[in-house]
PDB file of C-alpha atoms in Angstrom:
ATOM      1  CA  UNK A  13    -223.029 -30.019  75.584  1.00 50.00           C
ATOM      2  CA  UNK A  14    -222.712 -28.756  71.840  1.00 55.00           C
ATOM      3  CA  UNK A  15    -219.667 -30.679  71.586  1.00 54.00           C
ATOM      4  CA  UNK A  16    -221.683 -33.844  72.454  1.00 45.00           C
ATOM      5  CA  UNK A  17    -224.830 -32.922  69.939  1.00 46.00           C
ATOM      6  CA  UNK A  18    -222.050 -32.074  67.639  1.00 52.00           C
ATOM      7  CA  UNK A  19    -220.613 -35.500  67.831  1.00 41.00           C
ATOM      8  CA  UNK A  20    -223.633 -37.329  68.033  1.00 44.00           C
ATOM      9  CA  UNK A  21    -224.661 -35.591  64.410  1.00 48.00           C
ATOM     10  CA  UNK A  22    -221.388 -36.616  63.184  1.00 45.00           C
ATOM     11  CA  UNK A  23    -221.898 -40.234  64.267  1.00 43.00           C
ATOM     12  CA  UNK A  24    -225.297 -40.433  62.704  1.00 45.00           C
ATOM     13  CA  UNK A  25    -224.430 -39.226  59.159  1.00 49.00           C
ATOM     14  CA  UNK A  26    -221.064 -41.800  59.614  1.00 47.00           C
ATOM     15  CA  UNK A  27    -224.172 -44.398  60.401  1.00 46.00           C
ATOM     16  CA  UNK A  28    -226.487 -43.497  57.808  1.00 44.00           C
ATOM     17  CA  UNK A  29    -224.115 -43.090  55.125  1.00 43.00           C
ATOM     18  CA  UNK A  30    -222.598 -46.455  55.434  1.00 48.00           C
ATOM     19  CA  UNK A  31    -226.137 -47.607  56.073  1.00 47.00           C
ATOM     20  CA  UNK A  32    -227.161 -46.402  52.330  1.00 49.00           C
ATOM     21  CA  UNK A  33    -224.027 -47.761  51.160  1.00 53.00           C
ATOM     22  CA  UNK A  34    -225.232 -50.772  51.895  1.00 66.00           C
ATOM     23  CA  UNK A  35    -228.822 -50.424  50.597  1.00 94.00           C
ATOM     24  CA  UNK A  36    -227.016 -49.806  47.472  1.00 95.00           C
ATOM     25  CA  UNK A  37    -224.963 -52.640  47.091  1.00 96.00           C
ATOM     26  CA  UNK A  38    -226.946 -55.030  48.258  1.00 97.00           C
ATOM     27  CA  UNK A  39    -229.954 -53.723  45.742  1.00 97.00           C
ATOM     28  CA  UNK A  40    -226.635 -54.186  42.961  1.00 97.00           C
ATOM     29  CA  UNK A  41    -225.895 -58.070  44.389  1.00 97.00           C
ATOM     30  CA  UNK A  42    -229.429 -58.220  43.689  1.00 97.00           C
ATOM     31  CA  UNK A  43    -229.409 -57.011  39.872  1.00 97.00           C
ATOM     32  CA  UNK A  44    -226.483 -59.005  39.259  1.00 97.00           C
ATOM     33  CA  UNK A  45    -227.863 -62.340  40.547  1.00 97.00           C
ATOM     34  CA  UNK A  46    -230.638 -61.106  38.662  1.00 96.00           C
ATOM     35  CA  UNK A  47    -228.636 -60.509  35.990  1.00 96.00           C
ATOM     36  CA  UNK A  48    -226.737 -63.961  36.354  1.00 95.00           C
ATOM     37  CA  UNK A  49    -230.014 -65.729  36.660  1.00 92.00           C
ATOM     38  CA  UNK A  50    -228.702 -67.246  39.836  1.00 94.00           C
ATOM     39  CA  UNK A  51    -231.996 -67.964  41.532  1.00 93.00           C
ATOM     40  CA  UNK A  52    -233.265 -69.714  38.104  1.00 93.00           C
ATOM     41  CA  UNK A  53    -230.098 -71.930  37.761  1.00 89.00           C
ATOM     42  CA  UNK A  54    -230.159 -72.443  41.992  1.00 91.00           C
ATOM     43  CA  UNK A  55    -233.734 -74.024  41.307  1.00 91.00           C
ATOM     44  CA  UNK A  56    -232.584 -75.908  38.767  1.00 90.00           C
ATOM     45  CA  UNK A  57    -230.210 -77.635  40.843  1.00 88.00           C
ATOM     46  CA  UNK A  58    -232.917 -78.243  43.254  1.00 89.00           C
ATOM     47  CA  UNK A  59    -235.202 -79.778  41.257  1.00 89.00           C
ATOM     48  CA  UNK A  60    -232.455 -82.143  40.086  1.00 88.00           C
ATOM     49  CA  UNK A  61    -231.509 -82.819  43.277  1.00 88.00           C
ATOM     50  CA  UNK A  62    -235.282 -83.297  44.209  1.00 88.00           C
ATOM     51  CA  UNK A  63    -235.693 -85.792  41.336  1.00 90.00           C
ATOM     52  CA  UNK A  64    -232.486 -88.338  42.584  1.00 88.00           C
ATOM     53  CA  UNK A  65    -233.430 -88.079  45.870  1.00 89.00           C
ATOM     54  CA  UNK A  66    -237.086 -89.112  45.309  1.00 90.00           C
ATOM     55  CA  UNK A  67    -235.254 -91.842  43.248  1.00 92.00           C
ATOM     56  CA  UNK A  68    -232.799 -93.176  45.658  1.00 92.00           C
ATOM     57  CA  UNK A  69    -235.514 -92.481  48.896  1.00 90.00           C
ATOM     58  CA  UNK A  70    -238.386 -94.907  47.375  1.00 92.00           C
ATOM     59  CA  UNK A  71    -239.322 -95.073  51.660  1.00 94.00           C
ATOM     60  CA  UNK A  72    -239.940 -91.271  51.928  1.00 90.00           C
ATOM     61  CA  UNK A  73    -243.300 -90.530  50.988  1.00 92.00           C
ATOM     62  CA  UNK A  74    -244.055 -88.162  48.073  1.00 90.00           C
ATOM     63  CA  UNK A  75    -246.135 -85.472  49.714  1.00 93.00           C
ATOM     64  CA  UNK A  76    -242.758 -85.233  51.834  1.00 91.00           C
ATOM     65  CA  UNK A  77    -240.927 -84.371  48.803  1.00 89.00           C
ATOM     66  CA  UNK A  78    -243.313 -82.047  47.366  1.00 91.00           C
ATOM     67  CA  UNK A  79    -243.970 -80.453  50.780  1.00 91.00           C
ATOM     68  CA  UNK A  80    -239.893 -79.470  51.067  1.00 89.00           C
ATOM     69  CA  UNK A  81    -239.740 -78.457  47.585  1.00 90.00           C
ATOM     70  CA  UNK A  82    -242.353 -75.793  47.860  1.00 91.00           C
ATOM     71  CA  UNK A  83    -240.581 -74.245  50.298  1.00 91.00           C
ATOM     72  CA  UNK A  84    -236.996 -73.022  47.836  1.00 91.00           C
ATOM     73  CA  UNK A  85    -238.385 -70.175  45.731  1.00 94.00           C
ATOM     74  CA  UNK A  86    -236.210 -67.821  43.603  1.00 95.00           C
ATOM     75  CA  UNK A  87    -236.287 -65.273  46.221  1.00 95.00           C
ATOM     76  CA  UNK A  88    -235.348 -67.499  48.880  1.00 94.00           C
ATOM     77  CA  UNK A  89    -232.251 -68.826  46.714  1.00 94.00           C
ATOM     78  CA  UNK A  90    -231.643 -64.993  46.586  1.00 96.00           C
ATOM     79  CA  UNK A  91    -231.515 -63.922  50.047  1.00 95.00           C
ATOM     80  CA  UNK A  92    -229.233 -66.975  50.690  1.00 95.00           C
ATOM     81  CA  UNK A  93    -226.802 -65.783  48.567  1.00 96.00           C
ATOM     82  CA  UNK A  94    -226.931 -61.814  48.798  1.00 97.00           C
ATOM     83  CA  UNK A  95    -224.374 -62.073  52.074  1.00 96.00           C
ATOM     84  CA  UNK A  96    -222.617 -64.482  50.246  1.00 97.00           C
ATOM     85  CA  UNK A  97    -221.776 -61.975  47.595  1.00 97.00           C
ATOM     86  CA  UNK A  98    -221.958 -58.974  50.263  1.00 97.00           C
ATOM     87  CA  UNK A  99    -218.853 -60.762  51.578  1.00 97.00           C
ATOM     88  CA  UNK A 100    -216.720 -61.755  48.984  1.00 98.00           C
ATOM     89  CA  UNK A 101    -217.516 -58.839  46.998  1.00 98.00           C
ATOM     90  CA  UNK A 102    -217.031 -54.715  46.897  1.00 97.00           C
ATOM     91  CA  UNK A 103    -219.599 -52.359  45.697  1.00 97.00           C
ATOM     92  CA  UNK A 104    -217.279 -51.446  43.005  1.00 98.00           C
ATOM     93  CA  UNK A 105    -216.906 -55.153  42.174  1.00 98.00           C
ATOM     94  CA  UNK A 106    -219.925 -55.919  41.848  1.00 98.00           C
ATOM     95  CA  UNK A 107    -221.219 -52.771  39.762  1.00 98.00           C
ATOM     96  CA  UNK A 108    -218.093 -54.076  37.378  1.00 98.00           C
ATOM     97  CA  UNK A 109    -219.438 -57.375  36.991  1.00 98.00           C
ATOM     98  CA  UNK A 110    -222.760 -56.256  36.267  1.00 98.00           C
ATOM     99  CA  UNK A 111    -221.372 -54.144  33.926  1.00 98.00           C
ATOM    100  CA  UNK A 112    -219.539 -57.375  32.551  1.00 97.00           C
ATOM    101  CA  UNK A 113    -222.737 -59.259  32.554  1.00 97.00           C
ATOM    102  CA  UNK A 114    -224.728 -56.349  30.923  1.00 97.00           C
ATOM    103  CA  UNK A 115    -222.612 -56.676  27.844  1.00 97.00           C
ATOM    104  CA  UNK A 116    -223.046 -59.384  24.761  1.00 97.00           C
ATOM    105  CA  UNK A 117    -220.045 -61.099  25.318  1.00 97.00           C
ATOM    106  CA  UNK A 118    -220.755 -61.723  29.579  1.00 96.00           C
ATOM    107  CA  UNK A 119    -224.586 -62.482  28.269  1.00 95.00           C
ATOM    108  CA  UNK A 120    -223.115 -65.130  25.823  1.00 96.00           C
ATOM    109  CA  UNK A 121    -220.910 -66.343  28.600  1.00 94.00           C
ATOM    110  CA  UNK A 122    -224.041 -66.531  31.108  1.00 93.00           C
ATOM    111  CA  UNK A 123    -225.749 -68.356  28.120  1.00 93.00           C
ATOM    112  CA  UNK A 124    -222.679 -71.086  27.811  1.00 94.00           C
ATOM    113  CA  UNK A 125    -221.845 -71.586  31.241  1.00 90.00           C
ATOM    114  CA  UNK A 126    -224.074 -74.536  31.980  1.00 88.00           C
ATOM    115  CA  UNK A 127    -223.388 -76.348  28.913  1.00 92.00           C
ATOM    116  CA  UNK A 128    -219.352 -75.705  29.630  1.00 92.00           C
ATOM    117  CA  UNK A 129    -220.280 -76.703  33.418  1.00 88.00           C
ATOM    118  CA  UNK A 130    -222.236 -79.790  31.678  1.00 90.00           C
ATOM    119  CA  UNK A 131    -219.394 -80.850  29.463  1.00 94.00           C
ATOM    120  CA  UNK A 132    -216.588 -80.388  31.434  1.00 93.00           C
ATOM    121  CA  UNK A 133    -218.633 -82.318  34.735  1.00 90.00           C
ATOM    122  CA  UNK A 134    -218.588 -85.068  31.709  1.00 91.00           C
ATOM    123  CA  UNK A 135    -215.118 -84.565  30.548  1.00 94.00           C
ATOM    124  CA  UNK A 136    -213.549 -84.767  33.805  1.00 94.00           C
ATOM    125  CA  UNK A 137    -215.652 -88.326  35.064  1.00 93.00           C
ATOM    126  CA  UNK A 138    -213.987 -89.689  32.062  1.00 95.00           C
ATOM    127  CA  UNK A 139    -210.498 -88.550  32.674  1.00 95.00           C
ATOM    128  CA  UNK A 140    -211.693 -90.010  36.287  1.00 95.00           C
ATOM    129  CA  UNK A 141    -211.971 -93.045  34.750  1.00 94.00           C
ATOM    130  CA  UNK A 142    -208.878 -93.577  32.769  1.00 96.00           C
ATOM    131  CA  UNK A 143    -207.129 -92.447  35.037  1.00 95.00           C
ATOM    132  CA  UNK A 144    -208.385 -95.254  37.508  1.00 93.00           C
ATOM    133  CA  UNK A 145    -207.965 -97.700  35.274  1.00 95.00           C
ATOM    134  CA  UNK A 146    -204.165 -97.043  34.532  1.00 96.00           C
ATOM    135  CA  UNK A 147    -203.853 -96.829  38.751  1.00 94.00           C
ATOM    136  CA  UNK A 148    -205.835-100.292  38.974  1.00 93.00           C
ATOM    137  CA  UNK A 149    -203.628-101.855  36.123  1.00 93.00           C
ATOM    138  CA  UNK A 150    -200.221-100.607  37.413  1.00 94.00           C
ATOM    139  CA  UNK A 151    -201.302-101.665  40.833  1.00 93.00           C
ATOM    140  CA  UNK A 152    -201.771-105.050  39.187  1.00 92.00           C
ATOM    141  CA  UNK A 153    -198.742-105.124  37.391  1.00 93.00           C
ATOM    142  CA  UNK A 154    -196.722-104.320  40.902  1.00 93.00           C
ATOM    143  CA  UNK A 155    -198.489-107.172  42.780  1.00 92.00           C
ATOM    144  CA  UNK A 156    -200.550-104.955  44.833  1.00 91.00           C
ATOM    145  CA  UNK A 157    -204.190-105.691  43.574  1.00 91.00           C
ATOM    146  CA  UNK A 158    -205.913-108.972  42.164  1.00 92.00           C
ATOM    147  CA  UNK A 159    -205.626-109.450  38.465  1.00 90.00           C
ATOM    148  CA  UNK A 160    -209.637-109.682  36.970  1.00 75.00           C
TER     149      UNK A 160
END
């Protein structure tokens, strides 16, 4: 019977360790999307989405649209993505990139990243586009499309 209590307390501190493990790095996932502003830039993308969907859904009535907005918050962005992280993620990796994001060069990056995202979202429609238009003009040149 001691063996059994013995083993039981064993199992329990196993359980509870890993348990507080796990309180930890999920309250770090938390500081670094914190940290990231990844809630902010989530509802960002929401409201932009929000705004071209109201556009392109003239039928859909606007107290619809407000209605499903109000329910993305910050925290709800959040606790989408904490398993997210949880998975991809170690406890050590993500106490590094905090540490990474806690410094002046990863808070300049943080700072830059949308306008990079921005530009290079722009940059690469217009390589799109070239290179389109060399396909479509080959393709005419071979026989296989219309000419204009």
């Amino acid at each position: 019977m001691k063996k059994l209590y013995t083993l039981l307390f064993v199992l329990l501190i196993a359980c509870t360790s890993g348990f507080a493990q796990d309180n930890a790095k999920t309250k770090d996932i938390r500081e670094l999307l914190r940290l990231t502003k990844a809630g902010e830039l989530g509802m960002q993308a929401i409201k932009t989405s929000m705004e071209s969907a109201r556009r392109t859904n003239t039928s859909v009535p606007a107290e619809f649209w407000d209605e499903y907005e109000k329910n993305f918050t910050v925290e709800s962005l959040v606790n989408l993505t904490v398993p997210i992280y949880d998975k991809h993620f170690t406890h050590q990796e993500i106490k590094d990139l905090i540490a990474l994001y806690s410094t002046p060069l990863g808070q300049k990056l943080l700072d830059k990243m949308p306008v990079i995202m921005q530009e290079s979202m722009l940059k690469g429609q217009q390589y799109g586009q070239e290179v389109a238009t060399r396909v479509i003009q080959k393709m005419q040149a071979e026989g296989k499309l219309p000419q204009n």
